[in-house]
């Protein structure tokens, strides 16, 4: 079996999402590569190694999605068929680890399998992988009659020399900063008080700082929070928090992690939690964890990426807790994140601290002298019934009235005119975007999404029209605001910064089935806490399998699916739809959207990219908002396309107006107007001439009368 797979070559092993599977069941790609890599293979008397390249897995370039999505029922049935005992936890199944010998196990159930994705983690050996890897390991172990497999089967494979060198360099950097940093409780009192004032933690005691191991990195005046992990609780990383005063005399905090944020999975404060603790408080900042722990004495941990994401790989470390209280901050974004994270953790065990004037973030509450224990005890349960009264909604309504600016959503920095009309980008909404063919819909919406992603909005791109490489090139050019083809020496600098954005791409291209696309979106929301999904465009969802069905009915069904997805997952979906075939000289309206009226009815926002043909350039563009369900404001504003950076911006006032191309219809209209004007002018001239004649005749008559009078007198 192994030799036949090797003869097919690495391309067969690394094939992603094949259209059809062989009839016989094969082991997963990862496990095959790992097992083959560890042995020299022999075929027809010759010894050789597997000639495969090593690929760096990058979450930014592709979105990993199982070919056959696994369900919790499938997982349980498999373990029952293999007589593997398991416990049903809050968000994971608990199993005896197959990577640790039974005599060496410190915990009877140290292997955790995610109920949603099937991904697993062994807390003792730190082995992790996909559901296919675990399933194959269990089958190999039982087939060979073994009690366990060594962790080396899945550990340390596929790491290239560059990756290993980068990891070692990061570790050296961590050790250098940590050894240089000074424990905050050991510095002179005057300096310590100045640092505490800078970070607004004057009421945090030195005992608490020593307990959590907080240090000060003097060269940058930054607080250093350690990441201790693994069986030996070794130092794996650090987070540096620096403070600086802005132009508006406010203090802004900047975070930096080593290793980089995509590899930083530190639940700060976890080493201080006991094995028998059943209650924990979850915060979004390390300073908040210090405040809660000091004031209440409760086990407290903070999330590594704040309110932006709760990585599923951290869920096994929170399984032991019977009650989880989420106190993520004092604004509406923290409140939305609390409700989203509680779904992953299990609604029944979660309680949420509602933000408000009297319940700010924990660190601020401590500075104000609030009773943090009382606030935590007053936390409301995350689970709710299907029917509620206004009594349950009262605080939510008040929160929206008191925080109108935050409720309006995330503001755009590149499109202030769009903020004036739409007020912001909000979760749970459906936006329909259309425009003429070739007007720049994809280019504009990519900058719109990039603007939000730069502000921390986790974004998923589904581009079915153009491939991901070309789309990423466009967005990178917009991000750098310059053509990198002419500045290749700057590519690595901008690429490193662009890589840090919470931006992901689906690997689909061309026509796709709607169920596959929605399953991928659901998978991304769970793994990466996606807040914004862009689908470009809807017509590619209407595949060939639906040729026998009314295309308008199919489109209505697809729009209904996206509407339901946006509402149920509190995720904003932007849907690009081509317009109907209209005459080039006519502006698009809401009725110009292809299909029935369901698209505009279901949408919360309808945006139209208008384009008018011009003589001296491809076209004059403007963005029109024709529907805004949030507050009803609609309007239109001009756009300028800057070709060097592929960006749009509001044009500067006072520009010279360009002449518009006239179509045949417009020329006829203009000719008719000229004829009418000419007739009116001729009529006016004729009336003027007649009037002049009358005046002349009257004056002549008066003159003759005067002459006759004079003659009579004589």
PDB file of N, CA and C in Angstrom, residues 211-212 226-230 233-234 266-275 277 300-301 317:
ATOM      1  N   UNK A 211       3.049  37.898  41.585  1.00  0.00           N
ATOM      2  CA  UNK A 211       2.311  36.641  41.414  1.00  0.00           C
ATOM      3  C   UNK A 211       2.180  36.275  39.939  1.00  0.00           C
ATOM      4  N   UNK A 212       1.912  37.269  39.090  1.00  0.00           N
ATOM      5  CA  UNK A 212       1.738  37.014  37.663  1.00  0.00           C
ATOM      6  C   UNK A 212       3.039  37.146  36.873  1.00  0.00           C
ATOM      7  N   UNK A 226       4.560  37.320  30.561  1.00  0.00           N
ATOM      8  CA  UNK A 226       5.154  36.065  30.078  1.00  0.00           C
ATOM      9  C   UNK A 226       4.103  35.051  29.635  1.00  0.00           C
ATOM     10  N   UNK A 227       4.539  34.147  28.771  1.00  0.00           N
ATOM     11  CA  UNK A 227       3.732  33.001  28.348  1.00  0.00           C
ATOM     12  C   UNK A 227       4.467  31.733  28.753  1.00  0.00           C
ATOM     13  N   UNK A 228       4.010  31.121  29.829  1.00  0.00           N
ATOM     14  CA  UNK A 228       4.559  29.857  30.289  1.00  0.00           C
ATOM     15  C   UNK A 228       3.626  28.739  29.849  1.00  0.00           C
ATOM     16  N   UNK A 229       4.178  27.720  29.207  1.00  0.00           N
ATOM     17  CA  UNK A 229       3.342  26.619  28.721  1.00  0.00           C
ATOM     18  C   UNK A 229       4.121  25.334  28.616  1.00  0.00           C
ATOM     19  N   UNK A 230       3.391  24.273  28.265  1.00  0.00           N
ATOM     20  CA  UNK A 230       4.008  22.964  28.132  1.00  0.00           C
ATOM     21  C   UNK A 230       4.053  22.218  29.441  1.00  0.00           C
ATOM     22  N   UNK A 233       6.172  23.965  31.970  1.00  0.00           N
ATOM     23  CA  UNK A 233       5.873  25.393  32.161  1.00  0.00           C
ATOM     24  C   UNK A 233       7.055  26.265  31.777  1.00  0.00           C
ATOM     25  N   UNK A 234       7.629  25.988  30.618  1.00  0.00           N
ATOM     26  CA  UNK A 234       8.768  26.766  30.138  1.00  0.00           C
ATOM     27  C   UNK A 234       8.284  28.044  29.469  1.00  0.00           C
ATOM     28  N   UNK A 266      -1.331  32.413  24.299  1.00  0.00           N
ATOM     29  CA  UNK A 266      -1.099  32.494  25.734  1.00  0.00           C
ATOM     30  C   UNK A 266      -2.382  32.867  26.471  1.00  0.00           C
ATOM     31  N   UNK A 267      -2.862  31.958  27.299  1.00  0.00           N
ATOM     32  CA  UNK A 267      -3.918  32.293  28.253  1.00  0.00           C
ATOM     33  C   UNK A 267      -3.212  32.796  29.511  1.00  0.00           C
ATOM     34  N   UNK A 268      -3.003  34.109  29.555  1.00  0.00           N
ATOM     35  CA  UNK A 268      -2.230  34.709  30.636  1.00  0.00           C
ATOM     36  C   UNK A 268      -2.905  34.434  31.981  1.00  0.00           C
ATOM     37  N   UNK A 269      -2.130  33.871  32.904  1.00  0.00           N
ATOM     38  CA  UNK A 269      -2.656  33.525  34.224  1.00  0.00           C
ATOM     39  C   UNK A 269      -3.030  32.068  34.373  1.00  0.00           C
ATOM     40  N   UNK A 270      -2.967  31.276  33.290  1.00  0.00           N
ATOM     41  CA  UNK A 270      -3.365  29.867  33.361  1.00  0.00           C
ATOM     42  C   UNK A 270      -2.489  29.034  34.310  1.00  0.00           C
ATOM     43  N   UNK A 271      -1.158  29.256  34.363  1.00  0.00           N
ATOM     44  CA  UNK A 271      -0.350  28.469  35.310  1.00  0.00           C
ATOM     45  C   UNK A 271      -0.744  28.646  36.776  1.00  0.00           C
ATOM     46  N   UNK A 272      -1.460  29.728  37.089  1.00  0.00           N
ATOM     47  CA  UNK A 272      -1.873  29.971  38.478  1.00  0.00           C
ATOM     48  C   UNK A 272      -3.189  29.295  38.825  1.00  0.00           C
ATOM     49  N   UNK A 273      -3.843  28.686  37.840  1.00  0.00           N
ATOM     50  CA  UNK A 273      -5.133  28.033  38.063  1.00  0.00           C
ATOM     51  C   UNK A 273      -4.900  26.613  38.563  1.00  0.00           C
ATOM     52  N   UNK A 274      -5.593  26.229  39.622  1.00  0.00           N
ATOM     53  CA  UNK A 274      -5.458  24.890  40.171  1.00  0.00           C
ATOM     54  C   UNK A 274      -6.277  23.869  39.394  1.00  0.00           C
ATOM     55  N   UNK A 275      -5.918  22.584  39.529  1.00  0.00           N
ATOM     56  CA  UNK A 275      -6.615  21.517  38.800  1.00  0.00           C
ATOM     57  C   UNK A 275      -8.045  21.325  39.302  1.00  0.00           C
ATOM     58  N   UNK A 277     -10.004  23.863  40.413  1.00  0.00           N
ATOM     59  CA  UNK A 277     -10.816  25.075  40.243  1.00  0.00           C
ATOM     60  C   UNK A 277     -11.903  24.827  39.205  1.00  0.00           C
ATOM     61  N   UNK A 300      -8.342  33.781  37.183  1.00  0.00           N
ATOM     62  CA  UNK A 300      -8.576  34.713  36.081  1.00  0.00           C
ATOM     63  C   UNK A 300      -7.538  34.488  34.999  1.00  0.00           C
ATOM     64  N   UNK A 301      -7.996  34.457  33.758  1.00  0.00           N
ATOM     65  CA  UNK A 301      -7.092  34.354  32.611  1.00  0.00           C
ATOM     66  C   UNK A 301      -7.535  35.376  31.572  1.00  0.00           C
ATOM     67  N   UNK A 317      -8.105  23.960  27.307  1.00  0.00           N
ATOM     68  CA  UNK A 317      -7.590  24.476  28.579  1.00  0.00           C
ATOM     69  C   UNK A 317      -8.693  25.094  29.438  1.00  0.00           C
TER      70      UNK A 317
END
